[in-house]
Amino acid sequence: MRSFAVTAVLIAALASGGSLWAAEGAASPEGIGDRAAGTNILVVGLDRRTGISSEDRKRLHVGGKECNCTDVMMVVHLAEDERRATVVSVPRDSYVEFADHGHPRHSGKINGAFQHGGGDLAVRTVEKATGLRIDHYLETDFTGFADTVDRLGGATVCTDKTLVDTGSGLRLPKGTHHVDGNRALRYARARHVTPPGDLGRVRRQQRLLIEMVTRLRGEGAFANPASSVLTALELTKAVRTDAHTGLDDLMHLGLALGRLTAEQTEFATVPIADFDHRVPEWGSTLLWDEPRSAALWAALREDRPIVGDTGIRPSTDTPVEMAPGSIRARVDDPAVARALRADGFVVEDTPAGPRPPGPTVITYDPHRERYAASLAAAIPGARLRAVPGHGEVFDVRVGARASTVIKVVHDRSSVEGAPVHGNELRCAPKAVKPAG
């Protein structure tokens, strides 16, 4: 199962705001008062196909067995002064201790909390794991996502390479595209593209979200009370909210969102220390980086920005997904070889030949693409050249154009999950074409 509806839910949560479906009976986590600075909303997309026709399952490419669990969670923090919104993705495979639910204390993947006790247990488990008071909860599903994107006039997505994922049905050419709800769903669910897995997928969702919100803001969807209410009412057709959500809440939070620019939004994913923590009965899980995740949740509790917080993102060096020590390369320039060794790469010197015109070229086997990206990050401007059967060792041929090696650090969480402002996730201004 893939992540799908979080983007649509999040748009609805930010637009409709304060009085969302609150988990009934949720007690404050220990040491947390009933009210902290700002407002925290837990938004989730459910892996649930109940009520979806076979025709829609085929159209949306969402076959398979449901788990009746949350797919991806996001904590949305709206600052007390309403001048900043922070969105933190919580990976579904995070290994945490569940909140009390009438069974012996135990841990598991955070997405299993909903299966064990519905929205109420999901909320209390997030509270227990983060120390945050969750004020509101909102959920939707596959069709809710696609319908919301269509109601809002589609979405803009961009990619610097062709994306193909058979699991989600995604086929997206290189470039910037305007997509409908169906294609947006496939883009949001894709896992088997580079970068693979949950971190890359969540970042794509965040990019989709900021493009939609920015466009709606530019079109005046939140410009005044009347337009804010109409926009929020459209959004809430696809999500579940409680009976206490009033027009005054919709107006207030819709207007608050309308005042926020992309620079006033922040996006991040919980920092991960172990991406393959094996647990009997749960399989491969994710362990949070304790110091960095604690710094992240502390910033939200204290209503502080997360971008630039060195406790959350300690290094200013360029992060790479794969450890430099796991990458072997043959380099034909002594100065470049020395600099790469200083970064931790395993380097073999090779005789220098005539410098090819243009940039440095890194030749590699397509199966080593993730490693190639980490090596290329250390040599800005280098061109990647995939050659089937090339083998495990990379060849770096330094071009006539000067090559500079920069300092990199192995930090997989920060490759696609570091705190950034929303404007950093937006597509560069380009011609937008419909995706076929």
XYZ file of N, CA, C and O in Angstrom, residues 305-394:
360
model
N 10.376 28.121 14.698
C 10.648 27.608 13.357
C 11.581 26.398 13.426
O 12.400 26.275 14.341
N 11.475 25.516 12.442
C 12.356 24.348 12.393
C 13.473 24.515 11.370
O 14.514 23.889 11.470
N 13.274 25.359 10.361
C 14.325 25.593 9.367
C 15.485 26.333 10.027
O 15.287 27.345 10.705
N 16.690 25.804 9.855
C 17.869 26.415 10.450
C 18.182 25.943 11.851
O 19.204 26.337 12.423
N 17.351 25.088 12.433
C 17.596 24.545 13.769
C 18.689 23.476 13.661
O 18.472 22.412 13.078
N 19.870 23.746 14.226
C 20.986 22.807 14.098
C 20.797 21.538 14.912
O 21.506 20.552 14.692
N 19.851 21.546 15.841
C 19.550 20.309 16.553
C 18.825 19.321 15.663
O 18.954 18.104 15.819
N 18.061 19.845 14.688
C 17.305 18.996 13.768
C 18.146 18.619 12.558
O 18.139 17.485 12.094
N 18.890 19.576 12.046
C 19.771 19.363 10.888
C 21.145 19.892 11.269
O 21.462 21.052 11.075
N 21.994 19.029 11.881
C 23.242 19.499 12.499
C 24.268 20.075 11.536
O 24.992 21.000 11.876
N 24.403 19.521 10.340
C 25.495 19.903 9.445
C 25.024 20.819 8.334
O 23.887 20.723 7.861
N 25.916 21.714 7.908
C 25.626 22.555 6.756
C 26.191 21.959 5.468
O 25.998 22.510 4.391
N 26.897 20.822 5.583
C 27.431 20.160 4.397
C 26.295 19.557 3.575
O 25.205 19.288 4.087
N 26.559 19.317 2.300
C 25.554 18.716 1.420
C 25.292 17.270 1.840
O 26.217 16.462 1.913
N 24.034 16.897 2.123
C 23.754 15.521 2.543
C 23.710 14.570 1.354
O 23.280 14.950 0.255
N 24.149 13.339 1.559
C 24.051 12.301 0.537
C 23.390 11.072 1.138
O 23.515 10.795 2.326
N 22.681 10.339 0.282
C 21.912 9.184 0.748
C 22.793 7.994 1.087
O 22.552 7.281 2.063
N 23.820 7.748 0.273
C 24.665 6.575 0.446
C 26.004 6.984 1.052
O 26.565 8.037 0.712
N 26.531 6.160 1.948
C 27.787 6.483 2.629
C 28.935 6.545 1.620
O 29.116 5.611 0.827
N 29.731 7.624 1.624
C 30.860 7.715 0.694
C 31.793 6.509 0.774
O 32.346 6.083 -0.249
N 31.977 5.948 1.969
C 32.856 4.795 2.115
C 32.377 3.557 1.387
O 33.136 2.597 1.216
N 31.109 3.552 0.936
C 30.580 2.405 0.197
C 30.680 2.608 -1.314
O 30.180 1.784 -2.081
N 31.333 3.688 -1.741
C 31.394 4.038 -3.166
C 32.852 4.036 -3.637
O 33.679 4.794 -3.123
N 33.162 3.181 -4.608
C 34.503 3.088 -5.182
C 34.516 3.772 -6.542
O 33.615 3.573 -7.354
N 35.574 4.564 -6.770
C 35.642 5.302 -8.025
C 37.073 5.370 -8.538
O 38.021 5.467 -7.754
N 37.205 5.308 -9.864
C 38.485 5.553 -10.528
C 38.462 6.989 -11.041
O 37.529 7.384 -11.761
N 39.463 7.773 -10.659
C 39.477 9.203 -10.970
C 40.763 9.552 -11.706
O 41.863 9.186 -11.261
N 40.644 10.302 -12.817
C 41.816 10.579 -13.647
C 42.430 11.954 -13.387
O 43.231 12.428 -14.201
N 42.092 12.584 -12.274
C 42.672 13.877 -11.932
C 43.140 13.824 -10.481
O 42.325 13.584 -9.582
N 44.431 14.033 -10.194
C 44.947 13.898 -8.819
C 44.277 14.817 -7.814
O 43.981 14.401 -6.688
N 44.013 16.063 -8.197
C 43.403 17.003 -7.254
C 41.981 16.576 -6.904
O 41.571 16.612 -5.735
N 41.213 16.170 -7.911
C 39.840 15.706 -7.666
C 39.869 14.424 -6.841
O 39.052 14.225 -5.933
N 40.803 13.534 -7.126
C 40.920 12.286 -6.367
C 41.192 12.570 -4.896
O 40.575 11.960 -4.006
N 42.130 13.487 -4.616
C 42.450 13.824 -3.217
C 41.222 14.387 -2.494
O 40.935 14.044 -1.337
N 40.493 15.265 -3.163
C 39.321 15.885 -2.537
C 38.234 14.858 -2.264
O 37.568 14.896 -1.220
N 38.037 13.912 -3.169
C 37.026 12.874 -2.952
C 37.439 11.950 -1.809
O 36.590 11.504 -1.019
N 38.727 11.657 -1.710
C 39.194 10.840 -0.580
C 38.921 11.570 0.736
O 38.533 10.942 1.730
N 39.139 12.866 0.752
C 38.877 13.633 1.974
C 37.408 13.585 2.359
O 37.060 13.698 3.536
N 36.525 13.386 1.377
C 35.095 13.248 1.636
C 34.733 11.841 2.121
O 33.588 11.611 2.529
N 35.692 10.898 2.011
C 35.442 9.540 2.464
C 35.210 8.528 1.360
O 35.017 7.336 1.637
N 35.221 8.958 0.089
C 35.050 8.027 -1.021
C 36.306 7.159 -1.171
O 37.418 7.575 -0.834
N 36.127 5.946 -1.666
C 37.244 5.029 -1.916
C 37.696 5.264 -3.346
O 36.974 4.942 -4.297
N 38.881 5.836 -3.512
C 39.311 6.326 -4.821
C 40.563 5.609 -5.315
O 41.520 5.416 -4.563
N 40.553 5.216 -6.594
C 41.717 4.676 -7.282
C 42.183 5.716 -8.304
O 41.372 6.254 -9.069
N 43.477 6.000 -8.315
C 44.022 6.915 -9.319
C 44.152 6.196 -10.651
O 44.567 5.040 -10.708
N 43.819 6.867 -11.730
C 44.035 6.343 -13.070
C 44.764 7.400 -13.884
O 44.669 8.594 -13.580
N 45.501 6.993 -14.915
C 46.259 7.966 -15.718
C 45.332 9.018 -16.324
O 44.232 8.708 -16.793
N 45.785 10.253 -16.310
C 45.010 11.338 -16.907
C 45.201 11.327 -18.411
O 46.310 11.171 -18.914
N 44.098 11.483 -19.130
C 44.149 11.573 -20.584
C 43.720 12.952 -21.035
O 43.590 13.870 -20.211
N 43.488 13.126 -22.307
C 42.989 14.409 -22.799
C 41.654 14.755 -22.128
O 40.780 13.893 -21.980
N 41.527 15.983 -21.697
C 40.303 16.397 -21.025
C 39.157 16.506 -22.044
O 39.271 17.245 -23.034
N 38.045 15.800 -21.813
C 36.905 15.946 -22.727
C 36.297 17.332 -22.573
O 36.337 17.922 -21.493
N 35.743 17.889 -23.626
C 35.106 19.196 -23.501
C 33.889 19.105 -22.586
O 33.271 18.049 -22.449
N 33.583 20.211 -21.952
C 32.404 20.239 -21.105
C 32.673 19.780 -19.691
O 33.813 19.802 -19.203
N 31.623 19.322 -19.002
C 31.743 18.970 -17.583
C 32.383 17.611 -17.353
O 32.596 16.830 -18.281
N 32.661 17.340 -16.085
C 33.143 16.022 -15.672
C 32.046 14.984 -15.915
O 30.858 15.256 -15.724
N 32.456 13.793 -16.343
C 31.496 12.723 -16.634
C 31.722 11.563 -15.660
O 32.849 11.099 -15.491
N 30.643 11.115 -15.024
C 30.683 9.964 -14.116
C 29.972 8.811 -14.815
O 28.767 8.882 -15.079
N 30.714 7.756 -15.109
C 30.132 6.589 -15.784
C 29.861 5.502 -14.751
O 30.712 5.212 -13.895
N 28.676 4.874 -14.858
C 28.270 3.910 -13.826
C 27.273 2.917 -14.390
O 26.682 3.130 -15.460
N 27.087 1.836 -13.663
C 26.072 0.846 -14.003
C 24.707 1.341 -13.519
O 24.607 1.869 -12.407
N 23.645 1.214 -14.323
C 22.320 1.699 -13.913
C 21.846 1.161 -12.566
O 21.097 1.834 -11.853
N 22.304 -0.037 -12.206
C 21.902 -0.611 -10.923
C 22.509 0.141 -9.737
O 22.104 -0.065 -8.598
N 23.471 1.003 -10.008
C 24.137 1.762 -8.948
C 23.690 3.228 -8.949
O 24.415 4.114 -8.506
N 22.504 3.475 -9.421
C 22.036 4.856 -9.600
C 22.022 5.650 -8.298
O 22.398 6.826 -8.264
N 21.569 5.039 -7.211
C 21.511 5.769 -5.941
C 22.906 6.154 -5.467
O 23.110 7.237 -4.906
N 23.893 5.281 -5.699
C 25.276 5.588 -5.344
C 25.825 6.681 -6.257
O 26.581 7.550 -5.826
N 25.436 6.612 -7.530
C 25.902 7.613 -8.484
C 25.443 9.009 -8.070
O 26.202 9.981 -8.178
N 24.218 9.115 -7.589
C 23.697 10.416 -7.169
C 24.509 10.976 -6.004
O 24.760 12.186 -5.925
N 24.933 10.104 -5.085
C 25.736 10.565 -3.945
C 27.116 11.028 -4.385
O 27.640 12.018 -3.876
N 27.716 10.322 -5.360
C 29.016 10.738 -5.876
C 28.884 12.053 -6.639
O 29.704 12.968 -6.488
N 27.843 12.172 -7.454
C 27.643 13.384 -8.240
C 27.395 14.602 -7.353
O 27.762 15.720 -7.719
N 26.782 14.382 -6.181
C 26.527 15.499 -5.278
C 27.827 16.152 -4.821
O 27.853 17.349 -4.515
N 28.905 15.372 -4.763
C 30.204 15.897 -4.333
C 30.918 16.663 -5.442
O 31.885 17.388 -5.179
N 30.440 16.501 -6.697
C 31.071 17.176 -7.841
C 29.984 17.954 -8.577
O 29.436 17.486 -9.590
N 29.592 19.117 -8.081
C 28.504 19.876 -8.711
C 28.768 20.116 -10.201
O 29.876 20.474 -10.599
N 27.741 19.892 -10.995
C 27.862 20.090 -12.435
C 28.296 18.860 -13.199
O 28.290 18.858 -14.439
N 28.684 17.789 -12.504
C 29.105 16.568 -13.195
C 27.911 15.949 -13.923
O 26.770 16.021 -13.465
N 28.189 15.319 -15.050
C 27.142 14.672 -15.842
C 27.201 13.166 -15.609
O 28.279 12.551 -15.641
N 26.048 12.556 -15.349
C 25.971 11.116 -15.122
C 25.738 10.391 -16.442
O 24.908 10.801 -17.260
N 26.461 9.280 -16.623
C 26.334 8.480 -17.851
C 26.174 7.019 -17.455
O 27.105 6.391 -16.953
N 24.963 6.492 -17.640
C 24.670 5.105 -17.272
C 25.050 4.168 -18.416
O 24.636 4.374 -19.556
N 25.823 3.130 -18.090
C 26.250 2.139 -19.077
C 25.979 0.750 -18.504
O 26.640 0.332 -17.542
N 25.016 0.026 -19.045
C 24.731 -1.324 -18.537
C 25.965 -2.197 -18.532
O 26.764 -2.187 -19.482
N 26.162 -2.937 -17.427
C 27.297 -3.838 -17.318
C 28.598 -3.164 -16.952
O 29.660 -3.802 -17.006
N 28.548 -1.911 -16.542
C 29.778 -1.179 -16.230
C 30.476 -1.723 -14.985
O 31.679 -1.565 -14.825
N 29.733 -2.338 -14.094
C 30.344 -2.875 -12.878
C 30.141 -1.956 -11.679
O 29.511 -0.902 -11.768
N 30.702 -2.366 -10.540
C 30.447 -1.647 -9.291
C 31.309 -0.399 -9.129
O 30.981 0.483 -8.339
N 32.438 -0.328 -9.835
C 33.343 0.814 -9.686
C 32.955 1.918 -10.671
O 32.718 1.662 -11.848
N 32.886 3.145 -10.175
C 32.548 4.295 -11.000
C 33.812 4.829 -11.683
O 34.908 4.752 -11.127
